[in-house]
mmCIF file of C-alpha atoms in Angstrom:
data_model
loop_
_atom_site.group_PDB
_atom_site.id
_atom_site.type_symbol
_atom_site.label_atom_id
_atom_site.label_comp_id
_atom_site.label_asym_id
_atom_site.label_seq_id
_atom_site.Cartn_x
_atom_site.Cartn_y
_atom_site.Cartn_z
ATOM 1 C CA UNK A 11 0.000 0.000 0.000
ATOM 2 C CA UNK A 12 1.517 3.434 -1.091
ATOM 3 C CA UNK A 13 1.866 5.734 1.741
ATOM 4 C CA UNK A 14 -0.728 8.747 2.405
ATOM 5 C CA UNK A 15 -0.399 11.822 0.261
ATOM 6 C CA UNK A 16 1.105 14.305 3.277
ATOM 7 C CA UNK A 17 4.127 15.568 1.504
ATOM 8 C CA UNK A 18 2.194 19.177 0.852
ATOM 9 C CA UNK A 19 2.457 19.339 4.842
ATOM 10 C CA UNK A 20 5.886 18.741 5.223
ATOM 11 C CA UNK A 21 6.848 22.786 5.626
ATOM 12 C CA UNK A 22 4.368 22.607 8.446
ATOM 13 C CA UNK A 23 5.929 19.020 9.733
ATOM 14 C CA UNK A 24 9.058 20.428 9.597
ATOM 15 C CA UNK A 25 7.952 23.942 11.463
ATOM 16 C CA UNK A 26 6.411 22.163 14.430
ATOM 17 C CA UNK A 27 9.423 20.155 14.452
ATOM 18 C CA UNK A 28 11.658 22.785 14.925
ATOM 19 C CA UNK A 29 9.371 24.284 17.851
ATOM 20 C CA UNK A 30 9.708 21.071 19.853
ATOM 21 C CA UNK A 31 12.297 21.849 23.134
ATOM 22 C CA UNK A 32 14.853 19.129 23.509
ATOM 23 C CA UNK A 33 12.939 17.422 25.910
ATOM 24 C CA UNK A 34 9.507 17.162 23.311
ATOM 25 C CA UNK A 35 11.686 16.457 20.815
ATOM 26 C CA UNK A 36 13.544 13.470 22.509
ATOM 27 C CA UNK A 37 10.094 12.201 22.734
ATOM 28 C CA UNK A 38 8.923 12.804 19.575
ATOM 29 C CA UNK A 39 12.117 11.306 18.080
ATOM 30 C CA UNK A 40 12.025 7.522 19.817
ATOM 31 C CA UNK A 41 10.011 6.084 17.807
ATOM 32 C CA UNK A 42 10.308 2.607 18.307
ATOM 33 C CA UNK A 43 10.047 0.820 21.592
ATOM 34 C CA UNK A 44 8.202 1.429 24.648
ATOM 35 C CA UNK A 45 8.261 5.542 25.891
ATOM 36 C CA UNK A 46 7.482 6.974 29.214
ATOM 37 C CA UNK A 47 6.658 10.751 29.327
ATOM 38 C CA UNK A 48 5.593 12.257 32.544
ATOM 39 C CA UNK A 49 4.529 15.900 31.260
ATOM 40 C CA UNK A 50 3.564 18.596 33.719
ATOM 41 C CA UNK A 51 0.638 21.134 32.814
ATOM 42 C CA UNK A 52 1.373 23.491 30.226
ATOM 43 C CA UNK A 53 3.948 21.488 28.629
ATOM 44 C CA UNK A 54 2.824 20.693 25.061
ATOM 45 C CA UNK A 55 1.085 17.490 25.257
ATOM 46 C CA UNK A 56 -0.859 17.588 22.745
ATOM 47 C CA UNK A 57 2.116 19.151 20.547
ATOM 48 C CA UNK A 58 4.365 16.009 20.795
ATOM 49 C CA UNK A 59 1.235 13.720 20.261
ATOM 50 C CA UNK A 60 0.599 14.901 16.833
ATOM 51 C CA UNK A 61 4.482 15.195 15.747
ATOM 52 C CA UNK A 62 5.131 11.723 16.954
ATOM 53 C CA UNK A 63 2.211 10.565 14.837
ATOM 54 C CA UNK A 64 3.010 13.027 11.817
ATOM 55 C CA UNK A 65 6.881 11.601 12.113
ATOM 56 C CA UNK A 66 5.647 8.090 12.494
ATOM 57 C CA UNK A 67 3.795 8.726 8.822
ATOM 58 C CA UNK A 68 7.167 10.290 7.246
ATOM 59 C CA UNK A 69 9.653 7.865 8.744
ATOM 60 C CA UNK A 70 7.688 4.594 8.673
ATOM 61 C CA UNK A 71 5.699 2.266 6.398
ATOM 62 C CA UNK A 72 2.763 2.438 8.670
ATOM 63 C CA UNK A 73 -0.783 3.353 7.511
ATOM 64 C CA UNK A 74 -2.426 6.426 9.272
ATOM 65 C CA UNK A 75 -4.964 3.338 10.526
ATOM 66 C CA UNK A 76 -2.333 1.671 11.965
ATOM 67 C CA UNK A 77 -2.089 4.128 14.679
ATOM 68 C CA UNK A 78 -4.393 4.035 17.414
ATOM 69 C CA UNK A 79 -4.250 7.201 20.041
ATOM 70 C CA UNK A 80 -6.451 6.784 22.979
ATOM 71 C CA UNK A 81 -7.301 9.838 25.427
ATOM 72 C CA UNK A 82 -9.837 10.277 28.111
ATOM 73 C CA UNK A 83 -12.048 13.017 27.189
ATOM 74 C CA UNK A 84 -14.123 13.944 23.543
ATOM 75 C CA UNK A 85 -12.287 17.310 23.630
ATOM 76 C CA UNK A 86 -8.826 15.925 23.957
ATOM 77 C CA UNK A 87 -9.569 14.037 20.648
ATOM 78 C CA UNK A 88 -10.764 16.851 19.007
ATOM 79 C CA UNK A 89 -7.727 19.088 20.142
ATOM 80 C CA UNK A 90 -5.899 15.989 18.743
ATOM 81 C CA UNK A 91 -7.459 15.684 15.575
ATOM 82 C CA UNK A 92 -7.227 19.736 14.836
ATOM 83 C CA UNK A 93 -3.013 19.641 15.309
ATOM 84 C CA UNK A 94 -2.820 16.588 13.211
ATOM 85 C CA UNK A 95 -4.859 18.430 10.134
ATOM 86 C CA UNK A 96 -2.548 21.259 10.720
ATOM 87 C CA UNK A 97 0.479 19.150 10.618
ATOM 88 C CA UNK A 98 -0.772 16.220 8.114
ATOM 89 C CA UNK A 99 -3.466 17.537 6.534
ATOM 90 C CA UNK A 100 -7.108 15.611 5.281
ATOM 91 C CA UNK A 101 -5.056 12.162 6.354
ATOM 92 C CA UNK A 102 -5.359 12.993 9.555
ATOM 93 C CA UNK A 103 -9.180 11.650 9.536
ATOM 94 C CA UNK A 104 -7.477 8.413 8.853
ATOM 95 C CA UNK A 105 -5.760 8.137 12.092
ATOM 96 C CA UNK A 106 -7.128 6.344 14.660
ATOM 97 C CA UNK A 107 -8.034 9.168 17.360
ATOM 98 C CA UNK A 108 -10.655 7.715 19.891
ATOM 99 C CA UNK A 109 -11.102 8.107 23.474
ATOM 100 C CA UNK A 110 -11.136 4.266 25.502
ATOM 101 C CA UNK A 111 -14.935 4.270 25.456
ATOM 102 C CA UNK A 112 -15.833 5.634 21.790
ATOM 103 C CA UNK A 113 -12.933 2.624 20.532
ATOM 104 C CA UNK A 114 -14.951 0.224 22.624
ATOM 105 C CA UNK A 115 -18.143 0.840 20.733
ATOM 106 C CA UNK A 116 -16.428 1.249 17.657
ATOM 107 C CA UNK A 117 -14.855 -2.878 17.949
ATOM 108 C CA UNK A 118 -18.863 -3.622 19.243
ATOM 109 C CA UNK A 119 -20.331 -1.974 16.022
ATOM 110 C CA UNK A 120 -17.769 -3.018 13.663
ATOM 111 C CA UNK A 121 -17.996 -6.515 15.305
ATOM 112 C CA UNK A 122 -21.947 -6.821 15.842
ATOM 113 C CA UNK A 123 -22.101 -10.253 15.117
ATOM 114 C CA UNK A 124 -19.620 -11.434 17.939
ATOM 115 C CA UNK A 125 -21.695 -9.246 20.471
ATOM 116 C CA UNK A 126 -25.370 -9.065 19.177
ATOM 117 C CA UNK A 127 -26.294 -6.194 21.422
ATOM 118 C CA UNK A 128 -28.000 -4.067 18.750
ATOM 119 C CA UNK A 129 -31.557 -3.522 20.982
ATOM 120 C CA UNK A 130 -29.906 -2.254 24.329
ATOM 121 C CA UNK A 131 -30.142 0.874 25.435
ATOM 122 C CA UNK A 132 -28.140 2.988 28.047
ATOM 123 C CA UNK A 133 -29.257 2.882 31.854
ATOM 124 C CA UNK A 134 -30.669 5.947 33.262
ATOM 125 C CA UNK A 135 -29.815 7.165 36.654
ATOM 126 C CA UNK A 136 -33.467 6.294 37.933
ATOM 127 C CA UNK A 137 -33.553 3.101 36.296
ATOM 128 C CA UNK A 138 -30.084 2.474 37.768
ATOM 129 C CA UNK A 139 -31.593 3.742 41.785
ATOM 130 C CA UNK A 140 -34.767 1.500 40.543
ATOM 131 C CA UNK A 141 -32.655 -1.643 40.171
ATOM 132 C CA UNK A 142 -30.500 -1.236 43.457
ATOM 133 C CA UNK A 143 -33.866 -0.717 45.314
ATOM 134 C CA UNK A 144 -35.286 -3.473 43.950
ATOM 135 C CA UNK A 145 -32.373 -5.714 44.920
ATOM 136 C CA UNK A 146 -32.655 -4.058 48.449
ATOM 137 C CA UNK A 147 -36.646 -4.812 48.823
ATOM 138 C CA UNK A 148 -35.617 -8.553 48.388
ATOM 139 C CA UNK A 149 -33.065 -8.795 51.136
ATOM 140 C CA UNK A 150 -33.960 -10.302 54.165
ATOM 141 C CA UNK A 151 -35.384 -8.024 56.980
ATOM 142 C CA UNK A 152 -32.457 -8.576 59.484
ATOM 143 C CA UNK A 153 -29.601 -8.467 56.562
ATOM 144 C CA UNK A 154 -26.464 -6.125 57.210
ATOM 145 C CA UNK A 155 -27.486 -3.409 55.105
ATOM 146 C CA UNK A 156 -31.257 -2.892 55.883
ATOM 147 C CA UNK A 157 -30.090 -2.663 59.630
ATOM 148 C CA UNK A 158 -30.341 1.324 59.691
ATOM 149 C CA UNK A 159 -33.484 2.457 61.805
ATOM 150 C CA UNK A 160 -35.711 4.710 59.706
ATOM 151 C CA UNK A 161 -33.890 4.044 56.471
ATOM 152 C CA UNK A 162 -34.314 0.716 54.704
ATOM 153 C CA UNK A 163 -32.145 2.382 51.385
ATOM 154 C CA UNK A 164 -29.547 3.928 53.582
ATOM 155 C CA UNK A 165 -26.510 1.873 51.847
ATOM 156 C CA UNK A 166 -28.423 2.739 48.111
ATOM 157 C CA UNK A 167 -25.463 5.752 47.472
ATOM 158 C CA UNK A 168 -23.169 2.755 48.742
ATOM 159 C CA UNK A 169 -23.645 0.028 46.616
ATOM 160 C CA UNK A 170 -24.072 2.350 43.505
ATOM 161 C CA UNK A 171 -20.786 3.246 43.784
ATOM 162 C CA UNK A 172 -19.515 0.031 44.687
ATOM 163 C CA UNK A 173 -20.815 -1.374 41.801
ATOM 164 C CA UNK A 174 -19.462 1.440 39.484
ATOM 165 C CA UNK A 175 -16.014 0.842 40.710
ATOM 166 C CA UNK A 176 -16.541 -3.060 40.362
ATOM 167 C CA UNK A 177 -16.857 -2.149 36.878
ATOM 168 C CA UNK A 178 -14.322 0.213 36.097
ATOM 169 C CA UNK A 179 -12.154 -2.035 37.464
ATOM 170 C CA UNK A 180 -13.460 -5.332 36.038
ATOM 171 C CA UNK A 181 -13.453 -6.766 39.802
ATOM 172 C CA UNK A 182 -15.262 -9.632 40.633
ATOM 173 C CA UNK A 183 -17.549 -10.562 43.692
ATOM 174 C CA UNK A 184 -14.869 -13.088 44.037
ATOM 175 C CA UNK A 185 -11.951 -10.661 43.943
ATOM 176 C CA UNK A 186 -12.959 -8.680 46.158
ATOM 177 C CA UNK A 187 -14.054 -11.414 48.935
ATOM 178 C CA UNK A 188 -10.962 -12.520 48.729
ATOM 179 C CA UNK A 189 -8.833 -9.260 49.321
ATOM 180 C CA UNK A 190 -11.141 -8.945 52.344
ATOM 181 C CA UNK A 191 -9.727 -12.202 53.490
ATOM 182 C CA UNK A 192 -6.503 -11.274 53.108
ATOM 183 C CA UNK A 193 -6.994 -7.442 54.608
ATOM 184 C CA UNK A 194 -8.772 -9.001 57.659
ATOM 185 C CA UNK A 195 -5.915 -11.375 58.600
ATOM 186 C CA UNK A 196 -3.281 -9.039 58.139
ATOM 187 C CA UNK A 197 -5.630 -6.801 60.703
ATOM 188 C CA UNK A 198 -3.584 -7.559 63.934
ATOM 189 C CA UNK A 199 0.189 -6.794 61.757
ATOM 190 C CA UNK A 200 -1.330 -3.228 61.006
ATOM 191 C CA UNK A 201 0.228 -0.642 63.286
ATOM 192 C CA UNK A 202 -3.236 1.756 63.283
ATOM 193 C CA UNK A 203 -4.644 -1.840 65.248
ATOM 194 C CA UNK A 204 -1.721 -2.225 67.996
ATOM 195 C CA UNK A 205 -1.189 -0.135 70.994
ATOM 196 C CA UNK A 206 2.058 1.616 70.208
ATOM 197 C CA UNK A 207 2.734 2.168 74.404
ATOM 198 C CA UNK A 208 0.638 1.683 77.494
ATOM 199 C CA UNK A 209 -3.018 3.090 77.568
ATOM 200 C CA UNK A 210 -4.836 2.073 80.923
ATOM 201 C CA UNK A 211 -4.940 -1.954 81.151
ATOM 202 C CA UNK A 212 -3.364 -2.385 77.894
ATOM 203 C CA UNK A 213 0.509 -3.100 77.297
ATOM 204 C CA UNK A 214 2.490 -1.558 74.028
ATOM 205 C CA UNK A 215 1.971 -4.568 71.204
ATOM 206 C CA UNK A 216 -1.512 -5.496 72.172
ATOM 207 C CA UNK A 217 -4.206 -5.730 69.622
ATOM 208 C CA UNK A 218 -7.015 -3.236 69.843
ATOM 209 C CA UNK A 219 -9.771 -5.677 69.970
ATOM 210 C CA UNK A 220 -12.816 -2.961 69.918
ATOM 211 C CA UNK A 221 -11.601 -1.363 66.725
ATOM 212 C CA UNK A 222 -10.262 -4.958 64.856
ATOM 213 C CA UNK A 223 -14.367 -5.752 65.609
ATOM 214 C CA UNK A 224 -15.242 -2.479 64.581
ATOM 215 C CA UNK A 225 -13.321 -3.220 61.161
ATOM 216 C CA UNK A 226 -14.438 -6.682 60.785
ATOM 217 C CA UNK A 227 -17.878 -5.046 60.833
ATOM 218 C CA UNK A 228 -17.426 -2.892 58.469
ATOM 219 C CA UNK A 229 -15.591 -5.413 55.829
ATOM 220 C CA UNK A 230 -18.336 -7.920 56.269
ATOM 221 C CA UNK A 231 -20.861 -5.567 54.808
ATOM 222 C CA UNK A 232 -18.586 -4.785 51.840
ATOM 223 C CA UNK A 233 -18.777 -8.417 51.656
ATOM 224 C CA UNK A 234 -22.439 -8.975 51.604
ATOM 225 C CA UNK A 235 -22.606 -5.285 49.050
ATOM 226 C CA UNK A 236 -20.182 -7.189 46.946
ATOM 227 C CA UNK A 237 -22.165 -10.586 47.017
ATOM 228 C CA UNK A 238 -25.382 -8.369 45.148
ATOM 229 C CA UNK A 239 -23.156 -7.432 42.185
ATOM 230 C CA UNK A 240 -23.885 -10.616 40.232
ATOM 231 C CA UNK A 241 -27.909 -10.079 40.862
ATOM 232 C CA UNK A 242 -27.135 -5.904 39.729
ATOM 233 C CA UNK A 243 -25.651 -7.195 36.380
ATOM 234 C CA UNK A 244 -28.668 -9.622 35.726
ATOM 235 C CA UNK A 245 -31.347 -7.457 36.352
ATOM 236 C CA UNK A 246 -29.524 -5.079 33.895
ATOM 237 C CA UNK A 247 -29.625 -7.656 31.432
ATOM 238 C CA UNK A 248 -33.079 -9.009 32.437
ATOM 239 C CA UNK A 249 -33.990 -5.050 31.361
ATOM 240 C CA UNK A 250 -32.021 -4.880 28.462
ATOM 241 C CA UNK A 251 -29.876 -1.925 29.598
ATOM 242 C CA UNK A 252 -26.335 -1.240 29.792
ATOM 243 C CA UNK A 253 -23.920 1.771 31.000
ATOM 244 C CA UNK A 254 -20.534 2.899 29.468
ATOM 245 C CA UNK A 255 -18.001 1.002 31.814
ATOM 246 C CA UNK A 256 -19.991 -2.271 30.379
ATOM 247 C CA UNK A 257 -18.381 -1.182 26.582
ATOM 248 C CA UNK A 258 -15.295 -2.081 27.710
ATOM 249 C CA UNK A 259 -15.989 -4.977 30.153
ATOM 250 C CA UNK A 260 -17.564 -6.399 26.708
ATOM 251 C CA UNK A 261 -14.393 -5.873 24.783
ATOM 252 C CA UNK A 262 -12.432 -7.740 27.492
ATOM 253 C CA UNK A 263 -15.082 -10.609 27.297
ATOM 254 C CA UNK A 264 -14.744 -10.630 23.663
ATOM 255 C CA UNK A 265 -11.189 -10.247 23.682
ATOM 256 C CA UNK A 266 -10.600 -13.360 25.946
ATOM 257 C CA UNK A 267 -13.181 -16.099 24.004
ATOM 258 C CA UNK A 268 -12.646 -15.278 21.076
ATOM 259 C CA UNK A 269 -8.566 -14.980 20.314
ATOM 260 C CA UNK A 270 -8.983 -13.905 16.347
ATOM 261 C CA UNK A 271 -10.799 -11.018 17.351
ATOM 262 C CA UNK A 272 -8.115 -9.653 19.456
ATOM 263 C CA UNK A 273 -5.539 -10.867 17.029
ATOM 264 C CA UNK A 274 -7.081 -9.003 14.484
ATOM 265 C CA UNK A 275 -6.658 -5.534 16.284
ATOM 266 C CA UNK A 276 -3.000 -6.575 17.497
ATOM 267 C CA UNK A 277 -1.513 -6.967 13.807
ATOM 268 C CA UNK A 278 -3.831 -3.806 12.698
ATOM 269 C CA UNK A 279 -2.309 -1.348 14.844
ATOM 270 C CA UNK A 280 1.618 -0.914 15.008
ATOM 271 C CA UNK A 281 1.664 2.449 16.935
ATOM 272 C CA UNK A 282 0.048 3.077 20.198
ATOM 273 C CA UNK A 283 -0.181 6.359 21.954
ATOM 274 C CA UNK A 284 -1.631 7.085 24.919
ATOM 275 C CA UNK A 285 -2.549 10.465 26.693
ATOM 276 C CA UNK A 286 -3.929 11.732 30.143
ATOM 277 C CA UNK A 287 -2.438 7.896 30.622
ATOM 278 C CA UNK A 288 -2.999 8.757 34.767
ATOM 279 C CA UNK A 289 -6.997 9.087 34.760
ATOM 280 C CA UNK A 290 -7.013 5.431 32.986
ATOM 281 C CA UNK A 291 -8.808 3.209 35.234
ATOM 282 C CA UNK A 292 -7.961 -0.756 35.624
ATOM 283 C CA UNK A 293 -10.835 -2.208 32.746
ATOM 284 C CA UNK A 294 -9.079 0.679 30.488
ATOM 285 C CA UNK A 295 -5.581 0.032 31.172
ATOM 286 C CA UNK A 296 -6.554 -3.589 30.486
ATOM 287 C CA UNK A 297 -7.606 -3.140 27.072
ATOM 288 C CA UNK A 298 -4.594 -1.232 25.987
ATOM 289 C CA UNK A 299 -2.260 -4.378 28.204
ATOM 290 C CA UNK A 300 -4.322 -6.621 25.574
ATOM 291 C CA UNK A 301 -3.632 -5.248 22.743
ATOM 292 C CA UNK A 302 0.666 -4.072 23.186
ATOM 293 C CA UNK A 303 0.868 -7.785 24.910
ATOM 294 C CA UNK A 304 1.147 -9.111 20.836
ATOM 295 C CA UNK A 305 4.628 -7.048 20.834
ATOM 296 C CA UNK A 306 7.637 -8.301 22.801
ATOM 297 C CA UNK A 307 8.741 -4.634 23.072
ATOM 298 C CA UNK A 308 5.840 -2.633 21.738
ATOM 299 C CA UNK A 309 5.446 0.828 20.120
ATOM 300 C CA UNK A 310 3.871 2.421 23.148
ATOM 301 C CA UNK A 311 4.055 5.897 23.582
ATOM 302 C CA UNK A 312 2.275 6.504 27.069
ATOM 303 C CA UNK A 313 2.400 10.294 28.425
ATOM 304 C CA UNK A 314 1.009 10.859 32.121
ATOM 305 C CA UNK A 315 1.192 13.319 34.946
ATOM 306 C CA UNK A 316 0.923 12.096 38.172
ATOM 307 C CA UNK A 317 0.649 15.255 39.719
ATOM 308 C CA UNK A 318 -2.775 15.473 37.635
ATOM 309 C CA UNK A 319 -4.609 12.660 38.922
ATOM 310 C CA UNK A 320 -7.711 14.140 39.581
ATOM 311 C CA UNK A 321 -9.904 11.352 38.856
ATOM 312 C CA UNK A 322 -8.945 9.045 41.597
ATOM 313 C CA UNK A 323 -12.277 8.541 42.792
ATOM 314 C CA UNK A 324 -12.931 6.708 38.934
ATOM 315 C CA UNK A 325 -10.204 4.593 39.922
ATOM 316 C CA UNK A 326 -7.291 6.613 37.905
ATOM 317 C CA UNK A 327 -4.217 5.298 39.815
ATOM 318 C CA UNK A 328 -0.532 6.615 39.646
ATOM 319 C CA UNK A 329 -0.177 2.617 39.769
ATOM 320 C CA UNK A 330 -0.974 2.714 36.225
ATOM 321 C CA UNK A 331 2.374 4.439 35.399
ATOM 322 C CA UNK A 332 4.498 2.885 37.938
ATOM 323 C CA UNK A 333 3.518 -0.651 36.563
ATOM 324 C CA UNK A 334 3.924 0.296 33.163
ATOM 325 C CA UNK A 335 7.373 1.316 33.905
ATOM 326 C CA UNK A 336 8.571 -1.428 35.707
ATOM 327 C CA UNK A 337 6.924 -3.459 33.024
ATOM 328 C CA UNK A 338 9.197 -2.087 30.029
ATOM 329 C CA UNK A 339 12.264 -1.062 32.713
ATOM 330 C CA UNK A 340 14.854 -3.113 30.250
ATOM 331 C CA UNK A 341 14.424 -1.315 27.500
ATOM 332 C CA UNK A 342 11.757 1.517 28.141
ATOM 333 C CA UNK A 343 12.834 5.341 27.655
ATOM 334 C CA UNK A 344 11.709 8.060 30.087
ATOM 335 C CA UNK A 345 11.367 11.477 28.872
ATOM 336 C CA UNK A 346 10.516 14.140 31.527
ATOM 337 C CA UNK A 347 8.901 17.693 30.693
ATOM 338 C CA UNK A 348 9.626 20.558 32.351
ATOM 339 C CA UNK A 349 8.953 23.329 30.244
ATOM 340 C CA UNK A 350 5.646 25.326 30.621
ATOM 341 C CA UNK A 351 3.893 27.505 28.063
ATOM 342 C CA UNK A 352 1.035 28.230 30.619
ATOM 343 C CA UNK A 353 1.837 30.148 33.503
ATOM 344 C CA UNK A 354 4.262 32.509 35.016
ATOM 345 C CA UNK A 355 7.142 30.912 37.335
ATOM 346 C CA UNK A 356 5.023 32.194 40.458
ATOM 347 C CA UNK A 357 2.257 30.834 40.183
ATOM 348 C CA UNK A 358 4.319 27.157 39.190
ATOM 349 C CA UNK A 359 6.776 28.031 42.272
ATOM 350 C CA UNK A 360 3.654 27.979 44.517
ATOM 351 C CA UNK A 361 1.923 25.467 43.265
ATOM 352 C CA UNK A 362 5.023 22.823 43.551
ATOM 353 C CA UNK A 363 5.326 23.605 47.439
ATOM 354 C CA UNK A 364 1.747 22.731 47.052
ATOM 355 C CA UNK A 365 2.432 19.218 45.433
ATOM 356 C CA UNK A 366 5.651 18.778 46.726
ATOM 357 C CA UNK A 367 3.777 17.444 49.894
ATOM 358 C CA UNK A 368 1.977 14.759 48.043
ATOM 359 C CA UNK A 369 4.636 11.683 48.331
ATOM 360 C CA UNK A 370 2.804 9.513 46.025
ATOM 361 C CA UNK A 371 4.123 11.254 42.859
ATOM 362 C CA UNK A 372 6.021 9.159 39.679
ATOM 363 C CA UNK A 373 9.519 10.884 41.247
ATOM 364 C CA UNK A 374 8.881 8.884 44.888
ATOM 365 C CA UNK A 375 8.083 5.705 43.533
ATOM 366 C CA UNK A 376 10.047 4.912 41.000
ATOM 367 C CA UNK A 377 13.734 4.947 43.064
ATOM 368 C CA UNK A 378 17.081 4.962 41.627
ATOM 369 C CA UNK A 379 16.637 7.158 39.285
ATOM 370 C CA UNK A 380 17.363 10.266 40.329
ATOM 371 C CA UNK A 381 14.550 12.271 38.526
ATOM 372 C CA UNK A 382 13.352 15.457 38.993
ATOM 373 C CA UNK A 383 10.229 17.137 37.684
ATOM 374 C CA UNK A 384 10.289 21.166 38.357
ATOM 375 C CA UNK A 385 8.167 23.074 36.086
ATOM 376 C CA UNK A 386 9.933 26.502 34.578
ATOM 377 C CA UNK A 387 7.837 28.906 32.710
ATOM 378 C CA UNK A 388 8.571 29.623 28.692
ATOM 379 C CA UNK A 389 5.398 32.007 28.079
#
């Protein structure tokens, strides 16, 4: 196949090439192999997304569909897809611009046969409150979570978002039984459950037996939440409903019984890039670990900010990143980027003694290496 007609866009290639700092243009340069790029607000994201992809076009044999560039929002693959038709021009409809959940549906509707879904509809928020309820109403009268005076629904808000994070993070009642297991023995080798020096009858290194029972309580009605998830997913399917985080779960599904269909999207795409890779939640991260596992050392071009995380509570992890390095240590490069084009150097002084405080950052947890990421200002 002859490669895409983009040499009337090399002048503007080359321009946005010669804008890149050192730093965006190390980046933008490794093309092969796995890359690492932990990119600080301001820095140009977007800007070394599009030149890796435009460079990928002029240096490689690869197809613009042979790229696939994930992000989490619709406006990040807009912003995406307006730099790549000022660098590439018309071929940049070609590349493979989605965010996780829009490429989900897009394998379900280009695949309808394997997933035969075509009369579901999305789950409202009442019809979502109407199915919890309804699983409530059936519980018995002297169950864990109806045993709050005045309030039979009291644990509704609970096991709506316990059920939304099962999802997200493609747990299982099973999974999460057992990490109670484990959390519950390991109780009395937590320090928060030992008396750290003499209080009253008790000696320093004895268990605190009132708040051990007070956990145990606690953890044994995430057990019996967690036990309803199975009966949540039926009635959904009873109803003929489903929400977005189900997309992906049904990729994974498909993914895992039927091997050509995976196969097919491994040899298709030879480029991955991946951005706002720190508000990725497990499910997502798992359909991107599905697709590079094809590739002994894959194209992956993965640019995070773990200072950024601010969707935590939709189970983005820093974990993400620090796996995906350790994953690719042996050969992965790390590309760290300093440079802002937003703000003045006070207000990025003040914000890092902000930050700063927050040891779970990329620069804590990975050791040995010495890096340092201290935003200067380049408006």
């Amino acid at each position: 196949m002859p490669k895409p007609v983009i040499h009337h866009y090399n002048q503007a290639f080359l321009r946005e090439m010669q804008r890149l700092n050192p730093a965006q243009r190390e980046a933008v340069e490794q093309i092969d192999g796995p890359v690492l790029v932990i990119a600080g607000p301001g820095t140009g994201k977007t800007h070394i997304l599009a030149s890796r992809i435009g460079r990928i076009l002029m240096e490689t044999d690869a197809q613009p569909h042979n790229i696939l560039c994930l992000t989490f929002t619709d406006a990040g693959v807009q912003a995406m897809r307006r730099r790549l038709l000022q660098l590439i021009g018309p071929e940049a409809h070609r590349v493979h611009v989605f965010t996780f959940h829009s490429f989900c549906n897009s394998i379900i509707q280009n695949n309808l046969e394997r997933f035969g879904r075509r009369d579901l509809e999305p789950l409202s928020d009442l019809e979502r409150v109407d199915i919890i309820r309804h699983i409530m109403d059936k519980l018995p009268h002297r169950h864990i979570l109806k045993q709050v005076r005045g309030d039979a629904f009291f644990y509704e808000g609970h096991l709506d978002g316990l059920f939304q994070t099962m999802k997200k993070e493609n747990w299982t009642a099973d999974y999460i039984i057992k990490k109670i297991d484990e959390y519950l023995a390991d109780l009395p080798n937590r320090e928060a459950f030992i008396y750290k020096r003499k209080q009253g009858p008790f000696k320093k290194g004895d268990l605190k037996k009132a708040k051990i029972e007070e956990e145990q309580h606690r953890m044994e009605k995430l057990r019996q939440a967690a036990k309803l998830f199975p009966e949540y997913k039926k009635q959904m399917r009873e109803m003929r409903r489903y929400d977005y985080a189900d997309m992906i779960l049904w990729v994974l599904d498909a993914f895992e019984k039927h091997p050509a269909l995976l196969r097919h999207y491994q040899e298709q795409y030879l480029y991955f890039l991946v951005d706002e890779y720190q508000d990725t939640n497990g499910a997502q991260n798992e359909v991107l670990n599905k697709l590079v596992e094809y590739w002994d050392s894959p194209n992956v071009f993965i640019v995070g900010d773990d200072d950024q995380s601010i969707y935590e509570f939709q189970g983005a992890r820093l974990k993400n990143i620090t796996e995906f390095y350790a994953k690719y240590k042996g050969d992965i490069k790390l590309v760290i980027l300093e440079d802002n084009y937003r703000s003045s150097q006070d207000i990025l002084d003040t914000s890092r003694s902000v930050i700063s405080r927050n040891n779970i950052r990329v620069i804590n947890t990975i050791k040995g290496l010495g890096i340092e990421k201290t935003l200067k200002a380049k408006n």
